[in-house]
Amino acid sequence: MSLDLSATMRTFATGLTVVTTFEETEGGRRHDAVVVRSFTSVSLDPPLVSLAVRRDSDVLATLLDTRVWAVSILDVAGVDLARALEGEQEERARALLTCATSPGPRTGALVLDAPGWLECGLHDRHDTGDHTVLIGEVLATGGRYRRPPLVAVNGTLRVLSEA
């Protein structure tokens, strides 16, 4: 029996989120963002969420350095943004300039105009396999539902209908 975890997991529909963070440079604050499919609620009391980031991702070092991030849950309007944020750092930076964002009131990480968002502070981390699992304490939440959610399944982005 062959083990093909990637092919099997593609059949599991997952929501898409954009995780944003930043670093302070001599030229000012430099924001970065990445699409994360492995995001979930861990605990309501205390409020904790988790996300998994590839250990070789250039954004992981920034997340661990700043220890804060924002998570924006994408809806149908986020298809092009999701595709752009899966590119290299320069492409991600250009993509962030094309969408409506504001600094989160608790962390300063960019919050997208999305149906749901959270600001988080690093609570714990676990290096496992080729990913680092970050556990974030939820510091603030918000958003408003306007359009159907965006999900990934079978390697493509899809929209859930209201039906």
Coordinates of N, CA and C in Angstrom, one line a residue:
M1 N 0.8 -1.2 0.0 CA 0.0 0.0 0.0 C 0.9 1.2 0.0
S2 N 0.6 2.2 -0.9 CA 1.4 3.4 -1.0 C 0.8 4.5 -0.1
L3 N 1.6 5.3 0.5 CA 1.1 6.3 1.4 C 1.3 7.7 0.6
D4 N 0.2 8.3 0.2 CA 0.2 9.5 -0.4 C -0.7 10.5 0.3
L5 N -0.1 11.0 1.4 CA -0.9 11.9 2.3 C -1.3 13.2 1.6
S6 N -0.5 13.7 0.7 CA -0.8 15.0 0.0 C -2.1 14.8 -0.9
A7 N -2.1 13.7 -1.6 CA -3.3 13.4 -2.5 C -4.5 13.2 -1.7
T8 N -4.4 12.5 -0.6 CA -5.6 12.3 0.3 C -6.1 13.5 0.9
M9 N -5.2 14.3 1.4 CA -5.6 15.6 2.1 C -6.2 16.6 1.2
R10 N -5.8 16.6 -0.1 CA -6.4 17.5 -1.1 C -7.9 17.3 -1.2
T11 N -8.4 16.1 -0.8 CA -9.9 15.8 -0.9 C -10.6 16.4 0.3
F12 N -9.9 16.9 1.3 CA -10.5 17.5 2.5 C -10.6 19.0 2.3
A13 N -11.8 19.6 2.2 CA -12.0 21.0 2.0 C -11.5 21.8 3.2
T14 N -10.7 22.8 3.0 CA -10.2 23.7 4.0 C -10.5 25.1 3.7
G15 N -10.7 25.9 4.7 CA -10.9 27.3 4.5 C -9.5 27.9 4.2
L16 N -9.5 29.1 3.7 CA -8.3 29.8 3.4 C -8.2 31.0 4.2
T17 N -7.0 31.2 4.8 CA -6.8 32.4 5.6 C -5.5 33.1 5.1
V18 N -5.4 34.4 5.4 CA -4.2 35.1 5.1 C -3.6 35.5 6.5
V19 N -2.4 35.1 6.7 CA -1.7 35.4 8.0 C -0.7 36.6 7.6
T20 N -0.8 37.7 8.4 CA 0.0 38.8 8.2 C 0.9 39.1 9.4
T21 N 2.1 39.6 9.2 CA 3.0 40.0 10.2 C 3.9 41.1 9.7
F22 N 4.9 41.5 10.4 CA 5.7 42.6 9.9 C 7.1 42.5 10.6
E23 N 8.0 43.3 10.1 CA 9.3 43.5 10.7 C 9.6 44.9 10.6
E24 N 10.3 45.4 11.6 CA 10.8 46.8 11.6 C 12.1 46.8 10.9
T25 N 12.3 47.7 9.9 CA 13.5 47.9 9.2 C 13.9 49.4 9.3
E26 N 15.1 49.7 8.8 CA 15.6 51.1 8.8 C 14.6 51.9 8.0
G27 N 14.0 51.4 6.9 CA 13.1 52.1 6.1 C 11.7 52.1 6.6
G28 N 11.4 51.6 7.7 CA 10.1 51.5 8.3 C 9.6 50.1 8.4
R29 N 8.3 50.0 8.7 CA 7.7 48.7 8.9 C 7.5 48.0 7.5
R30 N 7.9 46.7 7.4 CA 7.7 45.9 6.2 C 6.8 44.8 6.5
H31 N 5.6 44.8 5.9 CA 4.6 43.8 6.1 C 4.8 42.6 5.2
D32 N 4.4 41.5 5.7 CA 4.4 40.3 4.9 C 3.2 39.5 5.1
A33 N 2.8 38.6 4.2 CA 1.6 37.8 4.3 C 1.8 36.5 3.6
V34 N 1.1 35.5 4.1 CA 1.1 34.2 3.5 C -0.3 33.6 3.6
V35 N -0.6 32.7 2.6 CA -1.9 32.0 2.7 C -1.6 30.8 3.6
V36 N -2.6 30.5 4.5 CA -2.5 29.4 5.4 C -3.8 28.6 5.4
R37 N -3.7 27.3 5.1 CA -4.9 26.5 5.0 C -5.0 25.7 6.3
S38 N -3.9 25.5 7.0 CA -3.9 24.7 8.3 C -4.1 25.6 9.5
F39 N -5.4 26.1 9.6 CA -5.7 27.0 10.7 C -6.9 26.5 11.4
T40 N -6.9 26.5 12.8 CA -8.0 26.0 13.5 C -8.1 26.6 14.9
S41 N -9.3 26.5 15.5 CA -9.5 26.9 16.9 C -9.0 25.8 17.8
V42 N -8.3 26.1 18.8 CA -7.7 25.1 19.7 C -8.5 25.1 21.1
S43 N -8.8 26.3 21.6 CA -9.4 26.4 22.9 C -10.2 27.7 23.0
L44 N -11.4 27.7 23.7 CA -12.1 28.9 23.9 C -11.7 29.6 25.2
D45 N -11.2 28.8 26.2 CA -10.9 29.3 27.4 C -9.6 28.7 27.9
P46 N -8.4 29.3 27.7 CA -8.2 30.6 27.1 C -8.4 30.6 25.6
P47 N -8.7 31.7 24.9 CA -8.9 31.7 23.5 C -7.6 31.5 22.7
L48 N -7.5 30.3 22.1 CA -6.2 29.9 21.4 C -6.6 29.4 20.0
V49 N -5.7 29.6 19.0 CA -5.9 29.1 17.7 C -4.5 28.6 17.3
S50 N -4.5 27.7 16.2 CA -3.2 27.2 15.8 C -3.1 27.4 14.3
L51 N -1.9 27.5 13.8 CA -1.6 27.5 12.4 C -0.3 26.8 12.2
A52 N -0.1 26.2 11.0 CA 1.1 25.5 10.7 C 1.8 26.2 9.5
V53 N 3.1 26.5 9.6 CA 3.8 27.2 8.6 C 5.0 26.3 8.3
R54 N 5.3 26.2 7.0 CA 6.5 25.4 6.6 C 7.7 26.0 7.2
R55 N 8.6 25.1 7.7 CA 9.8 25.5 8.4 C 10.8 26.2 7.5
D56 N 10.7 26.0 6.2 CA 11.6 26.7 5.3 C 11.0 28.0 4.7
S57 N 9.8 28.4 5.3 CA 9.2 29.6 4.8 C 9.9 30.9 5.4
D58 N 10.1 31.8 4.5 CA 10.8 33.1 5.0 C 9.9 33.9 5.9
V59 N 8.6 33.7 5.9 CA 7.7 34.4 6.8 C 7.8 33.8 8.2
L60 N 8.2 32.6 8.4 CA 8.2 32.0 9.7 C 9.2 32.7 10.6
A61 N 10.3 33.0 10.2 CA 11.3 33.7 11.0 C 10.7 35.1 11.5
T62 N 10.0 35.8 10.6 CA 9.4 37.0 11.0 C 8.3 36.8 12.0
L63 N 7.5 35.8 11.8 CA 6.4 35.5 12.8 C 7.1 35.2 14.2
L64 N 8.1 34.5 14.2 CA 8.8 34.1 15.5 C 9.5 35.3 16.1
D65 N 10.0 36.2 15.3 CA 10.6 37.4 15.8 C 9.7 38.4 16.4
T66 N 8.6 38.7 15.7 CA 7.6 39.7 16.1 C 6.7 39.1 17.2
R67 N 6.4 37.8 17.1 CA 5.6 37.1 18.1 C 4.1 37.6 18.0
V68 N 3.7 38.3 16.9 CA 2.3 38.7 16.7 C 2.0 38.5 15.3
W69 N 0.7 38.3 15.0 CA 0.2 38.2 13.6 C -1.3 38.4 13.6
A70 N -1.8 38.6 12.4 CA -3.3 38.7 12.2 C -3.7 37.6 11.3
V71 N -4.8 37.1 11.4 CA -5.4 36.0 10.5 C -6.7 36.6 10.0
S72 N -6.8 36.7 8.6 CA -8.0 37.1 8.0 C -8.6 35.9 7.2
I73 N -9.8 35.7 7.4 CA -10.5 34.5 6.8 C -11.1 35.0 5.4
L74 N -10.7 34.3 4.3 CA -11.0 34.8 3.0 C -12.4 34.3 2.6
D75 N -13.1 35.2 1.8 CA -14.3 34.9 1.1 C -14.1 34.9 -0.4
V76 N -15.1 34.8 -1.2 CA -15.0 34.7 -2.6 C -14.2 35.8 -3.2
A77 N -14.2 37.0 -2.6 CA -13.5 38.1 -3.2 C -12.0 37.9 -3.0
G78 N -11.5 36.9 -2.3 CA -10.1 36.7 -2.1 C -9.4 35.8 -3.0
V79 N -10.0 35.3 -4.1 CA -9.4 34.3 -5.0 C -8.1 34.8 -5.5
D80 N -8.1 36.0 -6.1 CA -6.8 36.5 -6.7 C -5.8 36.8 -5.7
L81 N -6.2 37.3 -4.6 CA -5.2 37.6 -3.5 C -4.6 36.3 -3.0
A82 N -5.4 35.3 -2.8 CA -4.8 34.0 -2.3 C -3.8 33.5 -3.3
R83 N -4.1 33.6 -4.6 CA -3.1 33.1 -5.6 C -1.8 33.9 -5.5
A84 N -1.9 35.2 -5.4 CA -0.8 36.1 -5.4 C 0.1 35.9 -4.1
L85 N -0.6 35.6 -3.0 CA 0.2 35.4 -1.8 C 0.9 34.1 -1.6
E86 N 0.7 33.2 -2.6 CA 1.4 32.0 -2.6 C 2.8 32.1 -3.3
G87 N 3.1 33.3 -3.8 CA 4.3 33.5 -4.5 C 5.5 33.9 -3.6
E88 N 6.5 34.5 -4.2 CA 7.7 34.9 -3.5 C 7.4 36.2 -2.7
Q89 N 8.3 36.6 -1.8 CA 8.1 37.7 -0.9 C 7.8 39.0 -1.6
E90 N 8.5 39.3 -2.7 CA 8.2 40.6 -3.4 C 6.8 40.6 -4.0
E91 N 6.4 39.4 -4.6 CA 5.0 39.3 -5.1 C 4.0 39.5 -4.0
R92 N 4.3 38.9 -2.9 CA 3.3 39.0 -1.7 C 3.2 40.5 -1.3
A93 N 4.3 41.2 -1.3 CA 4.3 42.6 -0.9 C 3.5 43.4 -1.8
R94 N 3.6 43.2 -3.1 CA 2.8 43.9 -4.1 C 1.3 43.6 -3.9
A95 N 1.0 42.3 -3.7 CA -0.4 41.9 -3.5 C -1.0 42.6 -2.3
L96 N -0.3 42.7 -1.2 CA -0.8 43.4 0.0 C -1.2 44.8 -0.3
L97 N -0.5 45.5 -1.3 CA -0.8 46.9 -1.6 C -2.1 47.0 -2.4
T98 N -2.6 45.9 -2.9 CA -3.8 45.9 -3.8 C -5.1 45.7 -3.0
C99 N -5.0 45.4 -1.7 CA -6.3 45.1 -1.0 C -6.5 46.0 0.2
A100 N -7.7 46.1 0.7 CA -8.0 47.0 1.8 C -7.6 46.3 3.1
T101 N -6.7 47.0 3.8 CA -6.1 46.6 5.0 C -6.1 47.7 6.0
S102 N -5.9 47.4 7.3 CA -5.7 48.3 8.3 C -4.9 47.7 9.4
P103 N -4.0 48.4 10.1 CA -3.2 47.8 11.2 C -4.2 47.4 12.3
G104 N -4.0 46.2 12.8 CA -4.8 45.7 13.9 C -4.6 46.5 15.1
P105 N -5.6 46.8 15.9 CA -5.5 47.7 17.1 C -4.6 47.1 18.2
R106 N -4.5 45.8 18.2 CA -3.7 45.1 19.3 C -2.3 44.8 18.9
T107 N -2.0 44.5 17.6 CA -0.7 44.0 17.2 C 0.0 44.8 16.2
G108 N -0.8 45.6 15.4 CA -0.2 46.3 14.3 C 0.0 45.5 13.0
A109 N -0.3 44.2 13.1 CA -0.3 43.4 11.9 C -1.5 43.8 11.0
L110 N -1.3 43.7 9.7 CA -2.4 44.1 8.8 C -3.6 43.2 8.9
V111 N -4.8 43.8 9.1 CA -6.0 43.0 9.0 C -6.7 43.3 7.7
L112 N -7.1 42.3 7.0 CA -7.8 42.5 5.7 C -9.3 42.8 5.9
D113 N -9.9 43.4 5.0 CA -11.3 43.6 5.0 C -11.9 42.2 4.6
A114 N -12.2 41.5 5.6 CA -12.6 40.0 5.5 C -13.8 39.7 6.4
P115 N -14.5 38.6 6.1 CA -15.6 38.2 6.9 C -15.3 37.9 8.3
G116 N -14.0 37.6 8.6 CA -13.6 37.3 10.0 C -12.1 37.5 10.1
W117 N -11.7 38.0 11.2 CA -10.3 38.2 11.5 C -10.0 38.1 12.9
L118 N -8.7 37.8 13.2 CA -8.2 37.6 14.6 C -6.8 38.2 14.7
E119 N -6.5 38.8 15.8 CA -5.1 39.2 16.1 C -4.6 38.3 17.2
C120 N -3.4 37.8 17.0 CA -2.8 36.8 17.9 C -1.4 37.2 18.4
G121 N -1.1 36.7 19.6 CA 0.2 36.8 20.1 C 0.7 35.4 20.3
L122 N 2.0 35.1 20.1 CA 2.6 33.8 20.3 C 2.4 33.3 21.7
H123 N 1.7 32.1 21.8 CA 1.5 31.5 23.1 C 2.5 30.3 23.2
D124 N 2.7 29.5 22.1 CA 3.6 28.4 22.1 C 3.9 28.0 20.7
R125 N 4.9 27.2 20.5 CA 5.3 26.7 19.2 C 5.8 25.3 19.3
H126 N 5.6 24.5 18.2 CA 6.0 23.1 18.2 C 6.6 22.8 16.8
D127 N 7.9 22.5 16.7 CA 8.5 22.1 15.5 C 8.2 20.6 15.3
T128 N 7.5 20.3 14.2 CA 7.2 18.9 13.9 C 7.2 18.7 12.4
G129 N 7.9 17.7 12.0 CA 8.0 17.4 10.6 C 8.6 18.6 9.8
D130 N 8.0 18.9 8.7 CA 8.5 20.0 7.9 C 7.8 21.3 8.2
H131 N 7.0 21.4 9.3 CA 6.3 22.6 9.7 C 6.6 23.0 11.1
T132 N 6.2 24.2 11.4 CA 6.2 24.7 12.8 C 4.7 25.0 13.1
V133 N 4.2 24.5 14.1 CA 2.8 24.8 14.6 C 2.9 25.9 15.6
L134 N 2.3 27.0 15.3 CA 2.2 28.1 16.2 C 0.9 28.1 16.9
I135 N 0.9 28.3 18.2 CA -0.3 28.4 19.0 C -0.4 29.9 19.3
G136 N -1.5 30.5 18.9 CA -1.6 31.9 19.2 C -2.7 32.2 20.2
E137 N -2.4 33.1 21.1 CA -3.5 33.6 22.0 C -4.2 34.7 21.2
V138 N -5.6 34.6 21.2 CA -6.4 35.5 20.5 C -6.5 36.8 21.3
L139 N -6.1 37.9 20.7 CA -6.1 39.2 21.4 C -7.3 40.1 21.0
A140 N -7.8 39.9 19.8 CA -8.9 40.7 19.2 C -9.5 39.9 18.1
T141 N -10.8 40.1 17.9 CA -11.5 39.5 16.7 C -12.5 40.5 16.1
G142 N -12.9 40.2 14.9 CA -13.9 41.1 14.3 C -14.2 40.6 12.9
G143 N -15.0 41.4 12.2 CA -15.3 41.0 10.8 C -16.8 41.1 10.6
R144 N -17.2 40.8 9.4 CA -18.7 40.8 9.1 C -18.9 39.9 7.9
Y145 N -19.9 39.1 7.9 CA -20.2 38.2 6.8 C -20.9 39.0 5.7
R146 N -20.3 38.9 4.4 CA -20.9 39.5 3.3 C -21.1 38.6 2.1
R147 N -20.1 37.7 1.9 CA -20.1 36.8 0.7 C -19.8 35.4 1.2
P148 N -20.0 34.4 0.3 CA -19.7 33.0 0.6 C -18.2 32.8 0.9
P149 N -17.9 31.8 1.7 CA -16.5 31.6 2.0 C -15.7 30.9 0.8
L150 N -14.4 31.1 0.9 CA -13.5 30.5 -0.1 C -12.9 29.3 0.5
V151 N -12.8 28.1 -0.2 CA -12.2 26.9 0.3 C -11.3 26.3 -0.8
A152 N -10.4 25.5 -0.3 CA -9.5 24.7 -1.2 C -9.9 23.3 -1.1
V153 N -10.1 22.6 -2.3 CA -10.3 21.2 -2.3 C -9.9 20.7 -3.7
N154 N -9.3 19.5 -3.7 CA -8.7 18.9 -4.9 C -7.8 19.8 -5.7
G155 N -7.0 20.6 -4.9 CA -6.0 21.5 -5.6 C -6.6 22.7 -6.2
T156 N -7.9 23.0 -6.1 CA -8.4 24.3 -6.7 C -9.2 25.1 -5.6
L157 N -9.3 26.4 -5.9 CA -10.0 27.2 -5.0 C -11.5 27.2 -5.4
R158 N -12.4 27.1 -4.5 CA -13.8 27.0 -4.7 C -14.6 27.9 -3.8
V159 N -15.8 28.2 -4.2 CA -16.7 29.0 -3.4 C -17.8 28.2 -2.9
L160 N -18.2 28.3 -1.7 CA -19.3 27.6 -1.1 C -20.6 28.4 -1.5
S161 N -21.6 27.8 -2.0 CA -22.8 28.5 -2.3 C -23.7 28.6 -1.1
E162 N -24.6 29.5 -1.2 CA -25.6 29.7 0.0 C -26.6 28.5 0.0
A163 N -26.7 27.7 -1.0 CA -27.7 26.7 -1.1 C -27.6 25.7 -0.1

